[in-house]
Short mmCIF file of C-alpha atoms in Angstrom, two decimals:
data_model
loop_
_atom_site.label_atom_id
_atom_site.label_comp_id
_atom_site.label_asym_id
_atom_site.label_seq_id
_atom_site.Cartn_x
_atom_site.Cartn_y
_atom_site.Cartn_z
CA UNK H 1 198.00 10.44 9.98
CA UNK H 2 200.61 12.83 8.26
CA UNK H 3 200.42 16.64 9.02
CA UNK H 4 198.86 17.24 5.40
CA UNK H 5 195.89 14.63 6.00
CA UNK H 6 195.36 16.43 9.44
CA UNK H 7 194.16 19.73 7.87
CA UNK H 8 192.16 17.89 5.23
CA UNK H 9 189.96 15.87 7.85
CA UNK H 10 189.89 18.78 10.05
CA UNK H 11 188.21 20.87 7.99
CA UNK H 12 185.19 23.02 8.48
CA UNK H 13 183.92 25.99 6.46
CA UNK H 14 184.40 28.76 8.51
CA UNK H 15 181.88 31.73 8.45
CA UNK H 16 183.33 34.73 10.70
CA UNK H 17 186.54 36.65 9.38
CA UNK H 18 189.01 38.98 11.18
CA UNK H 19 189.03 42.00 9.42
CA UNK H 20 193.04 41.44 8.34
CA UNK H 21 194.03 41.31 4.70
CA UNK H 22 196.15 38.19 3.54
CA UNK H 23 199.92 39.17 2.60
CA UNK H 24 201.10 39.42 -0.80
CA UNK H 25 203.24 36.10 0.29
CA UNK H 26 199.91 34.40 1.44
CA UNK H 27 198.17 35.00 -1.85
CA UNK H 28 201.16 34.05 -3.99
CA UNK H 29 201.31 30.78 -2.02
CA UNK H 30 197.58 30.21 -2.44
CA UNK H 31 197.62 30.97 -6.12
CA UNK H 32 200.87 28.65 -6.39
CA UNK H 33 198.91 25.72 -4.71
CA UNK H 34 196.27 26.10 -7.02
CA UNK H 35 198.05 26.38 -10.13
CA UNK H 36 200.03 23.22 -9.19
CA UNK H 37 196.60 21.31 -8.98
CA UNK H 38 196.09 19.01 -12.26
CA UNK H 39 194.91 19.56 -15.19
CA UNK H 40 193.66 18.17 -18.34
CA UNK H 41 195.82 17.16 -20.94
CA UNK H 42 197.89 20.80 -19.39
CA UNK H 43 195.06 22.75 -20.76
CA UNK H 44 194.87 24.67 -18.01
CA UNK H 45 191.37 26.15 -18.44
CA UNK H 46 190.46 28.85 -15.49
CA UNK H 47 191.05 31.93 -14.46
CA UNK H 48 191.15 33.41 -10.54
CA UNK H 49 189.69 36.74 -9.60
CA UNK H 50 191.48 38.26 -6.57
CA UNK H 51 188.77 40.70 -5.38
CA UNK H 52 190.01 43.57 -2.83
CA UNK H 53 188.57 46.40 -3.77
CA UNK H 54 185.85 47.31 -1.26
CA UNK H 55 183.21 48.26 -3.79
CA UNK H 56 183.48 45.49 -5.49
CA UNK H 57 183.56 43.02 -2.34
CA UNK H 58 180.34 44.60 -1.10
CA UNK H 59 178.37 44.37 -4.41
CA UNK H 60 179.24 40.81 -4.44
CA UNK H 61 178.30 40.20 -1.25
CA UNK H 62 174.83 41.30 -1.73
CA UNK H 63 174.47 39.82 -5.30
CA UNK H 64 175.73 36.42 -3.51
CA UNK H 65 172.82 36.89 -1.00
CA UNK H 66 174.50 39.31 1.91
CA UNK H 67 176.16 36.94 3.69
CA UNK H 68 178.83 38.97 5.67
CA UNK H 69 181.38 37.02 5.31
CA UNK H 70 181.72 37.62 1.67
CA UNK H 71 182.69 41.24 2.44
CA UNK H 72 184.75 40.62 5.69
CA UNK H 73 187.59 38.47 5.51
CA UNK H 74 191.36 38.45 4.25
CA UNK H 75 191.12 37.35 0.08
CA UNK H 76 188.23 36.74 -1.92
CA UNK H 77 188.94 34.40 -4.75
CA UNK H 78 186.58 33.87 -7.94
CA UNK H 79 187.01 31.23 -9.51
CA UNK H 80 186.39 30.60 -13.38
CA UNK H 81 186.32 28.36 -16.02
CA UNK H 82 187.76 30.10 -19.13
CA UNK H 83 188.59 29.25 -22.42
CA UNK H 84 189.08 31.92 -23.29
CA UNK H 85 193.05 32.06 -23.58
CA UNK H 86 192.73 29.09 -25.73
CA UNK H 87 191.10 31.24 -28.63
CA UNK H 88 194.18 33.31 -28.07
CA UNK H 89 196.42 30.46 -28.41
CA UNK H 90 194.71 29.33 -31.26
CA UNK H 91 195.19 32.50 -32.90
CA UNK H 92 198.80 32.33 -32.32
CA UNK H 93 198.69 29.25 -34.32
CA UNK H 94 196.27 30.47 -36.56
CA UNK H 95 193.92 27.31 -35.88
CA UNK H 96 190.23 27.26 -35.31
CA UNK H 97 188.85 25.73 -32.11
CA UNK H 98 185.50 27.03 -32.03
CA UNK H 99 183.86 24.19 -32.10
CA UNK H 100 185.98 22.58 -29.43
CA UNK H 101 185.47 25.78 -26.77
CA UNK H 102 181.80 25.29 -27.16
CA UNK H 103 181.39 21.28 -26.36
CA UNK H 104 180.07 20.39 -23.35
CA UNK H 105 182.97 18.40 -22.75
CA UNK H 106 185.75 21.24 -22.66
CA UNK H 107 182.97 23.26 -20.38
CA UNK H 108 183.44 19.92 -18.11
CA UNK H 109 187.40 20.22 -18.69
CA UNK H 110 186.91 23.55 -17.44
CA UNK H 111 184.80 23.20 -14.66
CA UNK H 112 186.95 20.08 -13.29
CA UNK H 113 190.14 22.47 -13.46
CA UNK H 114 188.65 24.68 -11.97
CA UNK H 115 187.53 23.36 -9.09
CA UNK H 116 190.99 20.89 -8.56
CA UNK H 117 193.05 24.44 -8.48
CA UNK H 118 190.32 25.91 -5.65
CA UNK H 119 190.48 22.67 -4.02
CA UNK H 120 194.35 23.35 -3.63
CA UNK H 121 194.01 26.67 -2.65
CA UNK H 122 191.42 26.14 0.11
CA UNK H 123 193.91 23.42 1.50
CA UNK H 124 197.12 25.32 0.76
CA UNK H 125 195.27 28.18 2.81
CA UNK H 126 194.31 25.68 5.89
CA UNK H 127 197.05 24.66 6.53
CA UNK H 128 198.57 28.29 6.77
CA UNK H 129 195.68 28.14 9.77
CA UNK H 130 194.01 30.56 7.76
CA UNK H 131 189.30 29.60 7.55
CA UNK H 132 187.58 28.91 4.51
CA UNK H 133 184.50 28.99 2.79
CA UNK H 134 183.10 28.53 -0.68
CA UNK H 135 180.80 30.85 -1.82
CA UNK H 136 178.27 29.02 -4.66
CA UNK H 137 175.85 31.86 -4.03
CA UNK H 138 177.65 33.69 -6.49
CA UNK H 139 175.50 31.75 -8.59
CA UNK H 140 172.18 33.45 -7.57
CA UNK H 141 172.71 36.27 -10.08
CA UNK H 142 175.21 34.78 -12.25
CA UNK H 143 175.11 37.43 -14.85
CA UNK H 144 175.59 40.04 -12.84
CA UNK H 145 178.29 38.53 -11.02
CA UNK H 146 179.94 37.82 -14.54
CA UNK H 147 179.17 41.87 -15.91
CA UNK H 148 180.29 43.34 -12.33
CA UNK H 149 183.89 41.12 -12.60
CA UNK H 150 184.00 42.20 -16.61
CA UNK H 151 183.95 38.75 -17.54
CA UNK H 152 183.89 38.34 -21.17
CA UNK H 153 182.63 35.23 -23.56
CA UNK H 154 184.26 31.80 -22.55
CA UNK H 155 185.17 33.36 -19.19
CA UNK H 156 182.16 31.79 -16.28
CA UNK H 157 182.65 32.29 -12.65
CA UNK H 158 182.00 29.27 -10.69
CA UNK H 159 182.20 29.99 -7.33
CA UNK H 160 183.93 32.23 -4.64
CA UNK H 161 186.13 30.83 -2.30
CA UNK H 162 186.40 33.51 0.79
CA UNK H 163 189.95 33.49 3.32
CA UNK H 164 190.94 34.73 5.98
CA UNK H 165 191.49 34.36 10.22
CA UNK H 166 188.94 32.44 11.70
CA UNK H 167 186.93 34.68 14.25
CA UNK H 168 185.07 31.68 15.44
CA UNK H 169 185.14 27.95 15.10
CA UNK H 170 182.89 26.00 14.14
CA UNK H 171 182.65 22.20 14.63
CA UNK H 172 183.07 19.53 12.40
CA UNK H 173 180.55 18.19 10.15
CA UNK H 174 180.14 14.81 10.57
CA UNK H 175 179.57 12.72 6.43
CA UNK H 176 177.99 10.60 5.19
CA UNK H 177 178.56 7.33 6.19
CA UNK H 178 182.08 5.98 4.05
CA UNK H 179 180.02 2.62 2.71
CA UNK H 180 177.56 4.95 1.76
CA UNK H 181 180.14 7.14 -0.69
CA UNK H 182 182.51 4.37 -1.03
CA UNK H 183 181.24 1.58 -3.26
CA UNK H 184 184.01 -1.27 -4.04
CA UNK H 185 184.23 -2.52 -8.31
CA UNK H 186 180.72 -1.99 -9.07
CA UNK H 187 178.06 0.92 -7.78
CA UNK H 188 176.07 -0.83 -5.36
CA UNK H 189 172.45 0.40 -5.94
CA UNK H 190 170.84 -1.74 -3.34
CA UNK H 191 167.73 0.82 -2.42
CA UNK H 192 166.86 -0.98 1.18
CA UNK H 193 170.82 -0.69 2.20
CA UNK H 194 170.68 2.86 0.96
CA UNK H 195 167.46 3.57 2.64
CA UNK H 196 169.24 1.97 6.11
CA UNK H 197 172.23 4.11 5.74
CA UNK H 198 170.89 7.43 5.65
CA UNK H 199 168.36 6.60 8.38
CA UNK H 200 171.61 6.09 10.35
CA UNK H 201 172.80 9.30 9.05
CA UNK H 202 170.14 11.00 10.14
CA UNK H 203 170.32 10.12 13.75
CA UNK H 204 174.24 11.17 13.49
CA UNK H 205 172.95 14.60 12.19
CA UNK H 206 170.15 15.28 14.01
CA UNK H 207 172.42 14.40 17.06
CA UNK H 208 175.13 16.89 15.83
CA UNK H 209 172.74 19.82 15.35
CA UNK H 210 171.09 19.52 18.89
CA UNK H 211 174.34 19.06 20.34
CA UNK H 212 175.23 22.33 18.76
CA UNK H 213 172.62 24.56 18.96
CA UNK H 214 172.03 23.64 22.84
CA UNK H 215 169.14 20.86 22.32
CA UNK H 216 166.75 24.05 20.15
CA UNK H 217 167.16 22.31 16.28
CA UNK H 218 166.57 18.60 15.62
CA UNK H 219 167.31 18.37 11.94
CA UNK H 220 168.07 14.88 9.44
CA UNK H 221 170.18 14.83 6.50
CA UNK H 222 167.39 13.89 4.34
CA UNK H 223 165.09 16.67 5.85
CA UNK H 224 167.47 19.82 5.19
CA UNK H 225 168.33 18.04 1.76
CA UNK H 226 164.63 16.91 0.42
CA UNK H 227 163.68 20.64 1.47
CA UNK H 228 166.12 22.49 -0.29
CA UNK H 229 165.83 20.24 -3.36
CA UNK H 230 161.96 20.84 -3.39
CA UNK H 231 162.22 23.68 -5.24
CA UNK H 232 164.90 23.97 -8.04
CA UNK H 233 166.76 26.68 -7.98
CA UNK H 234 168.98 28.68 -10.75
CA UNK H 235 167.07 27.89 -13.57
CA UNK H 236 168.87 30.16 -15.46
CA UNK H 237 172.17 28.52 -15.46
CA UNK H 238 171.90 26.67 -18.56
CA UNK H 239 170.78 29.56 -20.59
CA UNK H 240 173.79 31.71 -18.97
CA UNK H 241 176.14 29.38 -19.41
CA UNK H 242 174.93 28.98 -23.17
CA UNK H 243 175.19 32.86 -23.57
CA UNK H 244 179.10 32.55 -22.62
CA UNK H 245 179.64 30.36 -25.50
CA UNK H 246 179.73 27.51 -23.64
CA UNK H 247 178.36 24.04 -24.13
CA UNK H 248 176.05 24.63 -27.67
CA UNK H 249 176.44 20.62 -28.09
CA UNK L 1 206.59 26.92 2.98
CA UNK L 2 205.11 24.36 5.08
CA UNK L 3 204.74 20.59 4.54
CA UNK L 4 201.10 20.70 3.14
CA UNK L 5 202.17 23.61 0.47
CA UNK L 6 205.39 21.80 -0.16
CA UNK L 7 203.58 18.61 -1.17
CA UNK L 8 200.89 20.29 -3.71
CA UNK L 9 203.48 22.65 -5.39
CA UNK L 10 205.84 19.25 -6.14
CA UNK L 11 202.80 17.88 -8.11
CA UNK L 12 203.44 15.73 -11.00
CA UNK L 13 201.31 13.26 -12.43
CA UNK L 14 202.78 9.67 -11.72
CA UNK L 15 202.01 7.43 -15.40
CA UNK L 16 204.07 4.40 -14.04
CA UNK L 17 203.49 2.53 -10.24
CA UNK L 18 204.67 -0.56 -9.20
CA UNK L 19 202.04 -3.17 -8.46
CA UNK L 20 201.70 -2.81 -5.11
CA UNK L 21 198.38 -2.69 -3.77
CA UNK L 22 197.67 0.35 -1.20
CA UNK L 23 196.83 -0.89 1.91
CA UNK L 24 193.20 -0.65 3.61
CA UNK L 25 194.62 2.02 5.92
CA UNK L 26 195.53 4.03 3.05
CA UNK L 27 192.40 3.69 1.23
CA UNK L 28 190.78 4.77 3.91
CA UNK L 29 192.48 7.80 4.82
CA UNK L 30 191.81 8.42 1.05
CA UNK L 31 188.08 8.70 1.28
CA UNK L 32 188.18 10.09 4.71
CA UNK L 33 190.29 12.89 3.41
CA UNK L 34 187.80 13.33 0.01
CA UNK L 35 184.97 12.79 2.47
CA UNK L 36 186.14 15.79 4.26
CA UNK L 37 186.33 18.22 1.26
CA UNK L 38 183.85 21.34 1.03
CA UNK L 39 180.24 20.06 -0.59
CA UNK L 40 177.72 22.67 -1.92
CA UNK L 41 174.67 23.29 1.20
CA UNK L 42 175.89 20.03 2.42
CA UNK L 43 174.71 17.96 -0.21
CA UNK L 44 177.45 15.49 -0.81
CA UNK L 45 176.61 14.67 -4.45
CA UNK L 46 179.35 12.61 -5.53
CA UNK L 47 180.22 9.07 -5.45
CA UNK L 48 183.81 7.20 -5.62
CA UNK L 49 184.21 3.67 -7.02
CA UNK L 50 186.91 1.97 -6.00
CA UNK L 51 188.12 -0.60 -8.78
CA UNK L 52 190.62 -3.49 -7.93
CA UNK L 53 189.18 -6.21 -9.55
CA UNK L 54 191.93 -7.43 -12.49
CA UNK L 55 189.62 -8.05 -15.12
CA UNK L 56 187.41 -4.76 -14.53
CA UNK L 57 190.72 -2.78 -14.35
CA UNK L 58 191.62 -4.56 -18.01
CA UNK L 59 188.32 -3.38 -19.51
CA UNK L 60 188.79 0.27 -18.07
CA UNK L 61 191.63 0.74 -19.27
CA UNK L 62 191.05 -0.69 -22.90
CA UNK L 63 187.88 1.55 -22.82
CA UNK L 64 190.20 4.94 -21.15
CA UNK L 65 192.52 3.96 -24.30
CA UNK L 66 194.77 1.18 -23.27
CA UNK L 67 197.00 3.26 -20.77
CA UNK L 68 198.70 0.76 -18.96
CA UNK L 69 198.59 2.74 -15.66
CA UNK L 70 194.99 2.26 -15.69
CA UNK L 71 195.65 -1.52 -15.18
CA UNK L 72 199.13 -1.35 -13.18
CA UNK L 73 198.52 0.94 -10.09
CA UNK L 74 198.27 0.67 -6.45
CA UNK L 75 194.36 1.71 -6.36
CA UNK L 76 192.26 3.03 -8.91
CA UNK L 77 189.29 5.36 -8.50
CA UNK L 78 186.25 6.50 -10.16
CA UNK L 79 184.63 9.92 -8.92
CA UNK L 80 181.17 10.14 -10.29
CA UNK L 81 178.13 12.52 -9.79
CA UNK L 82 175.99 11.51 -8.12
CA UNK L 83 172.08 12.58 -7.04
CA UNK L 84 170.59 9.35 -6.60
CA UNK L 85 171.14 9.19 -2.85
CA UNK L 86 168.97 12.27 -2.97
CA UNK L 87 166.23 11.18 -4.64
CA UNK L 88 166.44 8.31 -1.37
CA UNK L 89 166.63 11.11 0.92
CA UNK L 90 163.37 12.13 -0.55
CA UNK L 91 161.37 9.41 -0.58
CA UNK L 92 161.88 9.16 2.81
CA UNK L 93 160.73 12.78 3.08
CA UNK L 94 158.01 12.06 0.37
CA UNK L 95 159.09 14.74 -1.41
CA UNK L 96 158.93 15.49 -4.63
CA UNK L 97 163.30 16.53 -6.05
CA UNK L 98 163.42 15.45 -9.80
CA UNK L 99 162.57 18.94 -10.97
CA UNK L 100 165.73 20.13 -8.86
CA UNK L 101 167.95 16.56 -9.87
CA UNK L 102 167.29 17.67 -13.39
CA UNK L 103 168.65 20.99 -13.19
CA UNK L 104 172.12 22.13 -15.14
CA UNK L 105 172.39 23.77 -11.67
CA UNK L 106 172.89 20.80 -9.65
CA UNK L 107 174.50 18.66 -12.06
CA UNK L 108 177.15 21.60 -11.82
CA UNK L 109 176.90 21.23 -8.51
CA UNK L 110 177.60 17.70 -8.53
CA UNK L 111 180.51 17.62 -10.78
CA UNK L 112 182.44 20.60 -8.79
CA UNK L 113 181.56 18.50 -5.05
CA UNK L 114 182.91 15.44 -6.87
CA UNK L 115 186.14 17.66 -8.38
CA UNK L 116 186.98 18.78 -4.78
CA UNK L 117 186.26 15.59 -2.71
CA UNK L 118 189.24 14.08 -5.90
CA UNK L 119 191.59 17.04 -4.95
CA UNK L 120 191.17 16.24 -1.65
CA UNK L 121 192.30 12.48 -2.35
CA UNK L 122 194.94 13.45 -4.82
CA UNK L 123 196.50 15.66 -1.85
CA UNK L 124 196.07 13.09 0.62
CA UNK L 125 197.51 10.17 -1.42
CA UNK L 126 200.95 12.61 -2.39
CA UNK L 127 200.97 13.50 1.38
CA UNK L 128 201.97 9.32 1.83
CA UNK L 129 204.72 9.74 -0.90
CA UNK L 130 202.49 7.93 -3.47
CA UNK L 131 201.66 9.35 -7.04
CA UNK L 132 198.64 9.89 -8.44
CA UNK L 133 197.37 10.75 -12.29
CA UNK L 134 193.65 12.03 -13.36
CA UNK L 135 192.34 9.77 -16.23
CA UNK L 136 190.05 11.69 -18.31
CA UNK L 137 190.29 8.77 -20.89
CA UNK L 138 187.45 7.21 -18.90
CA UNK L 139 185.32 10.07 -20.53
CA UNK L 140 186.43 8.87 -24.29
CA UNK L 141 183.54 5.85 -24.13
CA UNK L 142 181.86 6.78 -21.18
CA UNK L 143 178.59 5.08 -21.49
CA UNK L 144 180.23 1.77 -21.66
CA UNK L 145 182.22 2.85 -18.32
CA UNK L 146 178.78 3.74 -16.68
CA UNK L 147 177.69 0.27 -17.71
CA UNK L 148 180.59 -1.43 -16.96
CA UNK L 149 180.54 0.08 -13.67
CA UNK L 150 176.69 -0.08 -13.63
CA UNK L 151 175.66 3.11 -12.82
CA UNK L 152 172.31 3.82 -12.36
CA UNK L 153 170.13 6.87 -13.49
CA UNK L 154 171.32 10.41 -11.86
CA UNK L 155 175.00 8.79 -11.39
CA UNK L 156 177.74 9.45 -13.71
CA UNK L 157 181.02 8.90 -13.86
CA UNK L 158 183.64 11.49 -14.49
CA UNK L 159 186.83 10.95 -14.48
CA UNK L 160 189.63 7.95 -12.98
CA UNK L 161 192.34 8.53 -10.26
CA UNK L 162 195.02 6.41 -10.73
CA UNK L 163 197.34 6.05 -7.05
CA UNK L 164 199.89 3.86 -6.38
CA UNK L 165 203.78 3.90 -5.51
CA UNK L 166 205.80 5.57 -8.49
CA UNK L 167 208.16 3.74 -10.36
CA UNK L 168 209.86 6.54 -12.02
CA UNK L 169 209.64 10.30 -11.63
CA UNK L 170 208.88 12.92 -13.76
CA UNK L 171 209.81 16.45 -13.83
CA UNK L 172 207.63 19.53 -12.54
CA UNK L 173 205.40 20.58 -15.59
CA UNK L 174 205.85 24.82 -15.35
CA UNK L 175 202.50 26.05 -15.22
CA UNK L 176 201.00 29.43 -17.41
CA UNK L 177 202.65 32.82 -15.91
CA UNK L 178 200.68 33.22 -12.46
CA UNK L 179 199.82 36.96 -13.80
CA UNK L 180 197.94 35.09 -17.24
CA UNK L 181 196.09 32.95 -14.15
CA UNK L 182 195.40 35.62 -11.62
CA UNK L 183 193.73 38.58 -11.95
CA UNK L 184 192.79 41.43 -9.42
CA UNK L 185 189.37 42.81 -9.30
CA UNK L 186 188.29 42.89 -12.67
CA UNK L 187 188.70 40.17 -15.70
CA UNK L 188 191.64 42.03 -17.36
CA UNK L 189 190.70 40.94 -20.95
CA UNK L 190 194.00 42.86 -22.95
CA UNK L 191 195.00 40.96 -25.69
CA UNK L 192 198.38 42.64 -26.27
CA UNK L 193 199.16 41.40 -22.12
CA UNK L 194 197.64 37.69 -23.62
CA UNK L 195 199.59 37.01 -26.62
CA UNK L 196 202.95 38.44 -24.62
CA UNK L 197 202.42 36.31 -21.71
CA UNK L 198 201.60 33.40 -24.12
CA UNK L 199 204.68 33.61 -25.96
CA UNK L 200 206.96 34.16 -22.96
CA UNK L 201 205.49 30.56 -21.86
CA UNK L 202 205.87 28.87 -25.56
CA UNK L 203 209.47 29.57 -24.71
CA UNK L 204 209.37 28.14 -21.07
CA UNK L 205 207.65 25.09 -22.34
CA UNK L 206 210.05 24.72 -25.91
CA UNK L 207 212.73 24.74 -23.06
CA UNK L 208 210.78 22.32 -20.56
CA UNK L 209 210.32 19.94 -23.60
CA UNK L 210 213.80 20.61 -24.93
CA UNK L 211 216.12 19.44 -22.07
CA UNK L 212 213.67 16.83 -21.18
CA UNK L 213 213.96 15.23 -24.27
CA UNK L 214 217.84 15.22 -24.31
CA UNK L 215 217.34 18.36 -27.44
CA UNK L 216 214.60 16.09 -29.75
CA UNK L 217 211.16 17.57 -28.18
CA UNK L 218 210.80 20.93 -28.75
CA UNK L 219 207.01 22.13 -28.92
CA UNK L 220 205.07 24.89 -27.53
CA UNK L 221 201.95 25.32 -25.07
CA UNK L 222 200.08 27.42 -27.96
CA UNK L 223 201.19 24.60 -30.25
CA UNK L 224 200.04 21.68 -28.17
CA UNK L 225 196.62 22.99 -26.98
CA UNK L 226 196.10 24.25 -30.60
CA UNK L 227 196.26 21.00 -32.15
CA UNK L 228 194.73 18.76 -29.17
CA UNK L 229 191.24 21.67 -29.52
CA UNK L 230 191.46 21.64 -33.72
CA UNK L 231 189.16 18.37 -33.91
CA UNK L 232 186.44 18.60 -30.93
CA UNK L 233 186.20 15.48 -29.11
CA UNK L 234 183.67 13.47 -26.93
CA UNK L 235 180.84 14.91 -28.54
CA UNK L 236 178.14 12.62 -27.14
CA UNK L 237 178.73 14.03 -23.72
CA UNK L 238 175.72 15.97 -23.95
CA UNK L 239 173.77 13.50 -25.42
CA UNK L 240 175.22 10.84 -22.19
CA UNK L 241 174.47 13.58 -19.48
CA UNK L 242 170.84 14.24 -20.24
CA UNK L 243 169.97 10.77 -20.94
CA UNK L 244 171.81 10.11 -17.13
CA UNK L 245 169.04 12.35 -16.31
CA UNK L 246 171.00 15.12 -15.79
CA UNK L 247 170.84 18.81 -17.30
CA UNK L 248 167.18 18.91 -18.59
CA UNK L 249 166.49 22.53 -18.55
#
């Protein structure tokens, strides 16, 4: 196991920042990383949002739900799918691509790019020791999040992605079983092998959270996941995401 | 620069291997590595097909196509979204998810897990000096993928990842100006600052294209993403995604 596959499968979101601000160097390398991820057919199609500014941070951090660690820690990163420099292109070539920007399938393109670049910069930034952790609560109140950040049509932020130096650790999650994500030349949708594995799982993770919280929580996989998925949540993300030009078929 | 950062800024995608099989160690540290990726509230809602078989690899890649490193590789992977395992989870729970399954919201959240669980690989396959390349293509008939792959309801497959040992290299693509990318604290949404920046990298790529064409290439990034978004493409991807079961309201 190289050094690079280390950091991946050592990874663990990490919740408790140091108060100290990432260099300029750190950034630019992060940024660089994620840049360098792929993208489809070189399209290119996000934008980052560094965000320092106190203000700012703290506003976010209470629109994302007030988790603290949205406001403390080195860098927070937005990350967005925009299309919005495309329509600029475009222009440039004085061609229309409307109806392109507003498919369902560039919003994909988007979204995929997106999240290959942050995917970069979350392991570019572990493995300069620095903690991670991705912030989907910005979500919660999308629009707001997209006014407060001046976001304008074809421009949607994603996610945050929070750095900085670990203040605590934090253990390893332990995943889902590899058969279970794994399946080998065809999906294997065999319900009573399915049903087996995540029993298994459930033991594993009920194990891992008694371990850790000194033998007070006793919690499955399938318990913390059927609860959270019994009530939907952001119901508004289709009609937001419409509103940003995105997506109309 | 360390190792890690040195192997995601040399990214190029690989479009030729040799046919050498990876090894099961390799796979493995593959999906151990995706495995290990971030994953919205824990929720893991992605699944990766791995494809070897010779005459499923032919159909692929006729239906990605006809690139031939579809076919030719050392491994080839399909990342899909995936909330069927949930809607186990909640059976076992006898609870009650499809309102939540159905939601844009978590079919977002399903694509982004499955985006950075792909990174993930992508980094960890570079990491053992092999060479990797995203196939969107599998999106260009991707109902008969899904079938051909049989995916059920609530899975859906997004895009290949082609990994194997390189047969020839290819140069470092330059990527938009990191100041067009990155942004501090607010959207910065100045067109002047656009079309300049845009310009500045028509030349870089007119150059790129230039010398790597010994002088007979010379085309621009405007130019290029101008034509490729004139005629909108994969316009059933709506149409596929809802009746997946995905993105009802």
């Amino acid at each position: 196991m190289n050094e690079t596959i280390q950091t991946l499968v050592n990874h663990r979101s990490i919740r408790k920042f140091l108060d100290t601000r990432l260099t300029e160097e750190q950034v630019h390398c992060i940024i660089q990383s994620a840049q360098s991820a792929s993208t489809s057919s070189f399209i290119q199609a996000y934008t980052i949002i560094g965000v320092t500014d106190p203000e700012l941070k703290s506003k976010l951090a209470s629109l994302a739900g007030g988790q603290p660690y949205v406001e403390t820690n080195g860098h927070f990163f937005v990350f967005c799918a925009d299309l919005r420099r495309h329509r600029y292109a475009a222009e440039l070539e004085q061609t229309n691509v409307a109806a392109s920007i507003e498919s369902t399938e560039k919003f994909m393109v988007a979204v995929i790019d997106a999240s290959l670049a942050a995917q970069n910069a979350a392991v570019a930034a572990e493995s300069m020791s620095l903690g991670i952790c991705y912030i989907g609560g910005i979500r919660n109140q999308l629009q707001e999040v997209s006014d407060l950040l001046q976001c304008p049509e074809h421009v949607l932020p994603l996610f945050g992605l929070a750095v900085g130096t670990p203040s605590a650790d934090t253990d390893l999650k332990p995943r889902l079983p590899m058969e279970n994500i794994y399946h080998e030349n065809l999906y294997n949708d065999d319900s009573a092998k399915w049903m087996n594995e995540l029993r298994a799982y459930n033991e594993t993770i009920a194990d891992y959270y008694e371990k850790r919280s000194g033998g007070t929580r006793r919690d499955t996989w399938s318990g913390q996941i059927s609860r959270m998925l019994a009530t939907p949540k952001r119901l508004d993300m289709q009609q937001i995401i419409t509103a940003k030009g995105f997506m109309h078929r």
